């Protein structure tokens, strides 16, 4: 696959496609779109507002201020309000979540959870999900298992690995069943095979 890196988000989108035709279309989309640019990153302003607020140990309402300063308030008000609703009265601290390129069957996947949060005393490694469609628990489990495998050396002991479906205020912690690694490896094999032919 040369020097191409597949993002965790793209890989989860691939896994979520209900047919091989849909999976092939996703692989072709990734292959043809070119390198990452900030202008094509739809949720970048709200993601950065959330990260900066936590990293600075600021009051949660600072999220709104970050968005306003970056002229992004109106576009992301609903997402910001949903995140603030999820935060609620929780006592939350910050730690660096880590980042790494993981190689699964030679497939390079960029694993970058946005948040490392101590929630009521327990560390959580969290990937943010902002899309309109609800995130099925099966997909959040795949994403969380991938994070856990790639970042195991960087993850605090006893940490929960999760995806936060922000719009629905649902923290989906990994259900680490015995077949999860088998399913993850099967999806990696499918992606690799389609990439070679796309």
Coordinates of C-alpha atoms in Angstrom, one line a residue, residues 34 69-70 75 77 123 151 155 158 180 189 194:
X34 CA -5.7 12.6 -2.3
X69 CA -13.5 33.1 17.9
X70 CA -13.1 30.8 14.9
X75 CA -22.6 25.8 12.0
X77 CA -24.2 25.0 17.7
X123 CA -9.3 7.0 32.3
X151 CA -2.3 2.0 21.4
X155 CA -3.1 3.5 27.2
X158 CA -7.6 0.0 33.4
X180 CA -14.1 -9.0 18.0
X189 CA -8.2 -8.5 4.9
X194 CA -10.2 -4.5 -2.5

